[in-house]
PDB file of C-alpha atoms in Angstrom:
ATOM      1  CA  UNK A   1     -48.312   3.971 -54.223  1.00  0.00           C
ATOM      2  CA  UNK A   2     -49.489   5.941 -57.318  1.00  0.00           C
ATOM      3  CA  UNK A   3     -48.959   7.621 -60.602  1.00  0.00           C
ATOM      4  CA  UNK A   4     -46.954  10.895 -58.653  1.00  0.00           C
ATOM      5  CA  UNK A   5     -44.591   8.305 -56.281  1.00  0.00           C
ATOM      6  CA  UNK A   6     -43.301   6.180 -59.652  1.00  0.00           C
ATOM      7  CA  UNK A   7     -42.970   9.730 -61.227  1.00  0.00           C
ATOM      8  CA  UNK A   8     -40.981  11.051 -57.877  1.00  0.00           C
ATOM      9  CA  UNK A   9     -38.811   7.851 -57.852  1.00  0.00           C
ATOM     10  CA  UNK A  10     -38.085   8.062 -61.751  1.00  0.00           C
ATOM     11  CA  UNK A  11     -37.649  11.537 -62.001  1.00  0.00           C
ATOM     12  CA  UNK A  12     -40.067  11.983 -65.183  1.00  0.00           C
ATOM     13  CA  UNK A  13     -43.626  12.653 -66.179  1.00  0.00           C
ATOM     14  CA  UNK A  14     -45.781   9.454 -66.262  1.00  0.00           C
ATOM     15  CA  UNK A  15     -45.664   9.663 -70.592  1.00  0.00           C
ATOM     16  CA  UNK A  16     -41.669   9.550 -70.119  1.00  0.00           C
ATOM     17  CA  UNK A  17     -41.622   6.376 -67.626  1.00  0.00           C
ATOM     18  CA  UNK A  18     -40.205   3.086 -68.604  1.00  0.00           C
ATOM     19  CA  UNK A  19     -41.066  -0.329 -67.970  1.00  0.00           C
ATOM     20  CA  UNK A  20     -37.510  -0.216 -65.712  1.00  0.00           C
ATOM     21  CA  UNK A  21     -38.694   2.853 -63.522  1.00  0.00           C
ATOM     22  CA  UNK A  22     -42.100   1.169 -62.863  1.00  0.00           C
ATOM     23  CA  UNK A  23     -40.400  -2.318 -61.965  1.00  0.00           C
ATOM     24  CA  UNK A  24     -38.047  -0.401 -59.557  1.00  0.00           C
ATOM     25  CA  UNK A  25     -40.923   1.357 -58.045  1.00  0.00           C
ATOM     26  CA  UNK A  26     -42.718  -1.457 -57.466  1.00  0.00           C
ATOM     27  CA  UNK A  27     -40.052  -2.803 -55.515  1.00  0.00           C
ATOM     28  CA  UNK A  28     -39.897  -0.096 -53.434  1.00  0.00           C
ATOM     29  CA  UNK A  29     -42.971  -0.599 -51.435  1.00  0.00           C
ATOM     30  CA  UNK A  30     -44.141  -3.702 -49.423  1.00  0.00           C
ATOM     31  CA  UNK A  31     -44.819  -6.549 -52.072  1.00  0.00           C
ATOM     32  CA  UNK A  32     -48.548  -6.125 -50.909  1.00  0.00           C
ATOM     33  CA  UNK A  33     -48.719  -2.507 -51.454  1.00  0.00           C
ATOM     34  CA  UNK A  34     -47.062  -2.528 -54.962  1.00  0.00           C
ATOM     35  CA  UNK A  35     -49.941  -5.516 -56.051  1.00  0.00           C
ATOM     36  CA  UNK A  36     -52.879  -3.745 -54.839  1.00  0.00           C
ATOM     37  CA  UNK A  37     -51.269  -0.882 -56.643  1.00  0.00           C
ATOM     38  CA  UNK A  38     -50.790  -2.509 -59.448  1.00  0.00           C
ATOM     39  CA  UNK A  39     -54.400  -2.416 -61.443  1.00  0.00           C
ATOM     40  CA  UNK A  40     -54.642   1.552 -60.761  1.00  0.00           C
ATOM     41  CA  UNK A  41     -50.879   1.843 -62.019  1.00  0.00           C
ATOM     42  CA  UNK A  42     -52.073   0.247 -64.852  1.00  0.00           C
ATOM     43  CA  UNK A  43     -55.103   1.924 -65.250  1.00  0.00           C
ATOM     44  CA  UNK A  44     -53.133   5.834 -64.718  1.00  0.00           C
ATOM     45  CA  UNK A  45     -50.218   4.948 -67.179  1.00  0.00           C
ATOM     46  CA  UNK A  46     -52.918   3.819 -69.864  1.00  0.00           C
ATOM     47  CA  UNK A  47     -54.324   7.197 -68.948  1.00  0.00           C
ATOM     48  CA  UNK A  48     -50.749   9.184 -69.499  1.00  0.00           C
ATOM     49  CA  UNK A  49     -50.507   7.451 -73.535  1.00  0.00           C
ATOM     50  CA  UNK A  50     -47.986   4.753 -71.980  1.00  0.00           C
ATOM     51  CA  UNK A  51     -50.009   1.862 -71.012  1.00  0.00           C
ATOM     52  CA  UNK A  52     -46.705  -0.456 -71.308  1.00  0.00           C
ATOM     53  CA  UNK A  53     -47.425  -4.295 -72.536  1.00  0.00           C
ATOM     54  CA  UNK A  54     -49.602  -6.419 -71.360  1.00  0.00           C
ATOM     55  CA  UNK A  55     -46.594  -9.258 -70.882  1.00  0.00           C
ATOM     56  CA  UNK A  56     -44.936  -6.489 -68.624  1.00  0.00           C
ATOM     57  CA  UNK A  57     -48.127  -5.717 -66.278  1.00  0.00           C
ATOM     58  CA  UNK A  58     -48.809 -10.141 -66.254  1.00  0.00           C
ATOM     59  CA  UNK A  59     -45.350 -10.299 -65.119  1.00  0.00           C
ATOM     60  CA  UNK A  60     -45.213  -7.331 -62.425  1.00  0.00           C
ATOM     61  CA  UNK A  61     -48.315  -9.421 -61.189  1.00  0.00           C
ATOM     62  CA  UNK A  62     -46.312 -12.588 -61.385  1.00  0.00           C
ATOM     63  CA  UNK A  63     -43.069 -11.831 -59.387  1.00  0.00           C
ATOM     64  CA  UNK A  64     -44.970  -9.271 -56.879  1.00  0.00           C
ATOM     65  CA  UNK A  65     -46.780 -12.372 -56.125  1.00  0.00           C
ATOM     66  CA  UNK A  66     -44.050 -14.532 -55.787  1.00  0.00           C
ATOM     67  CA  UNK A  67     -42.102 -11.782 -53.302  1.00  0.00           C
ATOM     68  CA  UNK A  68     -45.507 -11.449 -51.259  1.00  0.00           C
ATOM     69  CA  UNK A  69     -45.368 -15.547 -50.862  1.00  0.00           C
ATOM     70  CA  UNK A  70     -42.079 -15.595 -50.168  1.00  0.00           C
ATOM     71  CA  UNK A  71     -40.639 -17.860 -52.664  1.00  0.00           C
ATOM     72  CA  UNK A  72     -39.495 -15.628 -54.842  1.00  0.00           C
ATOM     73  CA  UNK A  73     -35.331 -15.619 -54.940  1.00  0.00           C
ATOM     74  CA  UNK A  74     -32.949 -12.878 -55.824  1.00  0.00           C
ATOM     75  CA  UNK A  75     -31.853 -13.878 -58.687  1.00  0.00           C
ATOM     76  CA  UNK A  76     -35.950 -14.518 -59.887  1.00  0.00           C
ATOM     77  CA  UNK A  77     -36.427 -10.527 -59.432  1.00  0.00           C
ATOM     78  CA  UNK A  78     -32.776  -9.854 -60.759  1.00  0.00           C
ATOM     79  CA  UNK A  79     -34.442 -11.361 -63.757  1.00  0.00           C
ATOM     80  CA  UNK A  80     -37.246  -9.615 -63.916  1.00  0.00           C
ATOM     81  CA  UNK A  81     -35.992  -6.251 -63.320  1.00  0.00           C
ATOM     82  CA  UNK A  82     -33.341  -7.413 -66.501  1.00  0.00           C
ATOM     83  CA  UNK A  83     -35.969  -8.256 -68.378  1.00  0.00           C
ATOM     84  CA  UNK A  84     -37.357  -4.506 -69.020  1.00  0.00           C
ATOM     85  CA  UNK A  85     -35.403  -4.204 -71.636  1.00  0.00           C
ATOM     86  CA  UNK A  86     -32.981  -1.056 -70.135  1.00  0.00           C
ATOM     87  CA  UNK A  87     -31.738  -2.489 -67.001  1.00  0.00           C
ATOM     88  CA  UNK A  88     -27.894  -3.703 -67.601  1.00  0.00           C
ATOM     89  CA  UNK A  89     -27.399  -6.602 -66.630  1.00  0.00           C
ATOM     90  CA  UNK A  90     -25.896  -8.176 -63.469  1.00  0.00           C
ATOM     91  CA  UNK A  91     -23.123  -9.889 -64.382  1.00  0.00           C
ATOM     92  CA  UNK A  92     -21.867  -9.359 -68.361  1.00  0.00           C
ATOM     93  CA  UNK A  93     -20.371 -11.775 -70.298  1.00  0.00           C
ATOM     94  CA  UNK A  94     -16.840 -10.997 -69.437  1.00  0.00           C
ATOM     95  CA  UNK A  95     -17.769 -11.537 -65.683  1.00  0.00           C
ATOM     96  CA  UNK A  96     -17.759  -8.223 -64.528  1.00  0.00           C
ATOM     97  CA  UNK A  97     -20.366  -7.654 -61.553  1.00  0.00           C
ATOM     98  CA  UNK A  98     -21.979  -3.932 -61.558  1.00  0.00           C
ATOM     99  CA  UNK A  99     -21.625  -2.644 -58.025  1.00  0.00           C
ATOM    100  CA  UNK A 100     -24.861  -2.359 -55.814  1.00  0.00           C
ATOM    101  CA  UNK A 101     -26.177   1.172 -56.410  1.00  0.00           C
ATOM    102  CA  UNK A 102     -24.928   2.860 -52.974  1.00  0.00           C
ATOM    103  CA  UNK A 103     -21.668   0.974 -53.066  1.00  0.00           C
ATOM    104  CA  UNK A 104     -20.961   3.007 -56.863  1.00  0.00           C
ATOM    105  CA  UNK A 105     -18.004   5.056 -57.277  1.00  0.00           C
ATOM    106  CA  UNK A 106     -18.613   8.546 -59.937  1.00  0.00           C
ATOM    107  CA  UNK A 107     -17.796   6.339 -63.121  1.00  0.00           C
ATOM    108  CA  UNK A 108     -19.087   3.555 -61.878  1.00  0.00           C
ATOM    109  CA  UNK A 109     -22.242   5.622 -61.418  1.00  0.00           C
ATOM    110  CA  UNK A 110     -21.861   7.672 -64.823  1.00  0.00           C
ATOM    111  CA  UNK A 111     -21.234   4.371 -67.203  1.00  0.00           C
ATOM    112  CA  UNK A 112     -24.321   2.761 -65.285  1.00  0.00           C
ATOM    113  CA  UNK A 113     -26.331   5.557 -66.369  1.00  0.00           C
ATOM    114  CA  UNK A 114     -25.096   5.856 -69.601  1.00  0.00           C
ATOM    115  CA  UNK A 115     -25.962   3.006 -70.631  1.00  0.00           C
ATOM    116  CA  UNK A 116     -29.489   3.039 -69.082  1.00  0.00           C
ATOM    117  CA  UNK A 117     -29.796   5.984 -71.324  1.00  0.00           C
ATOM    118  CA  UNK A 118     -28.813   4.088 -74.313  1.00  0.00           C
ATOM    119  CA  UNK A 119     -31.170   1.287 -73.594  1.00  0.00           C
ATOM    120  CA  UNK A 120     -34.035   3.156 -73.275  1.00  0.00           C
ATOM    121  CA  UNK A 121     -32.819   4.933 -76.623  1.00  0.00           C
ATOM    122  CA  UNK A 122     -32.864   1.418 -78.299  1.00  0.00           C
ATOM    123  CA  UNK A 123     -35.983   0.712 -76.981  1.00  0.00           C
ATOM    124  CA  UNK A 124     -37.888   3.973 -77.296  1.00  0.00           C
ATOM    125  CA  UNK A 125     -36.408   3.613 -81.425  1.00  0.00           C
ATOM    126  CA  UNK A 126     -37.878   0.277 -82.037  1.00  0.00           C
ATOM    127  CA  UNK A 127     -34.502  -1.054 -82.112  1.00  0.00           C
ATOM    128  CA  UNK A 128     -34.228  -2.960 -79.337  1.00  0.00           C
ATOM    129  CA  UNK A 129     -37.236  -5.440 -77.549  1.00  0.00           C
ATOM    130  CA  UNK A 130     -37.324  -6.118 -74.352  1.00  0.00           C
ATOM    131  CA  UNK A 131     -36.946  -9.780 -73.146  1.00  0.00           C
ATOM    132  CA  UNK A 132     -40.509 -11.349 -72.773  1.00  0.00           C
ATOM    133  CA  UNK A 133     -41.211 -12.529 -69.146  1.00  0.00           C
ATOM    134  CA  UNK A 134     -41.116 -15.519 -68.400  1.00  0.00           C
ATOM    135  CA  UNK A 135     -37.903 -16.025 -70.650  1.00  0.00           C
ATOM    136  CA  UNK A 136     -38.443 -18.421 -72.987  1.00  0.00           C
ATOM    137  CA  UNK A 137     -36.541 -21.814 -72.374  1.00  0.00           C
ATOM    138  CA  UNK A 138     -33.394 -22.844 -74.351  1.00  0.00           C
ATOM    139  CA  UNK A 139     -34.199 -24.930 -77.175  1.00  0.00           C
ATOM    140  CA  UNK A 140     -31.301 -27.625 -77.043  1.00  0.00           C
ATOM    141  CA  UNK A 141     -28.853 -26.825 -79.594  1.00  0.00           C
ATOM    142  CA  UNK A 142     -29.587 -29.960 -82.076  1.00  0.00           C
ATOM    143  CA  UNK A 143     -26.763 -32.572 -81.974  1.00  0.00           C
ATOM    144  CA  UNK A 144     -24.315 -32.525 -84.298  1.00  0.00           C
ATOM    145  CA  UNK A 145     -23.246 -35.718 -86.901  1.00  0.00           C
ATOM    146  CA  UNK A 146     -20.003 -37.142 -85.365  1.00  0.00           C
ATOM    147  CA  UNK A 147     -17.184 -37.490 -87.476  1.00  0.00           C
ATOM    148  CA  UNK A 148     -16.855 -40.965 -88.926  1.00  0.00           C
ATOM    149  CA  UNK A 149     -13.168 -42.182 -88.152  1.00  0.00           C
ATOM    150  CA  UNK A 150     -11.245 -43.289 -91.678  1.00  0.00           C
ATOM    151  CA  UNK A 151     -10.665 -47.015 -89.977  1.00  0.00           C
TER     152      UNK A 151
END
């Protein structure tokens, strides 16, 4: 796994690639491949003028380890991949579930990349940050002062 195979799998140069194509090429490859990978990736995309953050190469470390140990779960790499910043998510807030990517219809396909395309947009404009990995934790939502009853 280099520099050329992300390239290949994204279909752009290495100054166009997003943190999404190098997740997905990551998990292309045996867990083990992708981590040994993973400092010369680094090292090559620093090279091309798009050395990424440092939060997304700590977590690409983080959840290629987990995979390699085998306790990482679906969802935890479902996260991950989310995370990027220009991968839609799973599941939206009206429920509805994005086919996998072989089981997509033509629109299905088309709206999925559309708005890929307008997340990296966002992104690539400053207008839009991607979620930091690890996500941070919910802060409780402070309790509200209950209603004193007129009795």
């Amino acid at each position: 796994m280099d520099m050329d195979f992300v390239c290949a799998q994204a279909g752009r140069p290495a100054p166009e690639l997003t943190r999404r194509d190098v997740a997905r090429a990551l998990l292309v490859v045996p867990s083990g491949v992708a981590l040994v990978a993973l400092p010369d990736l680094r090292r090559a995309m620093m090279s091309a003028g798009n050395p990424l953050s440092l939060a997304f190469w700590d977590s690409a470390k983080a959840t290629l380890s987990s995979i390699e140990a085998g306790v990482a779960t679906v969802g935890d790499v479902q996260r991950w991949v989310e995370s990027t910043g220009t991968e839609p998510i799973l599941m939206t807030p009206s429920y509805f579930v994005w086919p996998e990517e072989d089981e997509r219809g033509p629109v299905a396909s088309e709206m999925f990349a559309r708005l890929v395309a307008y997340l990296e947009e966002r992104v690539e404009s400053g207008r839009s940050t991607p979620t930091r990995w690890p996500p941070a934790t919910r802060t409780p939502a402070r309790p509200t002062r209950s209603c004193r009853s007129a009795g």
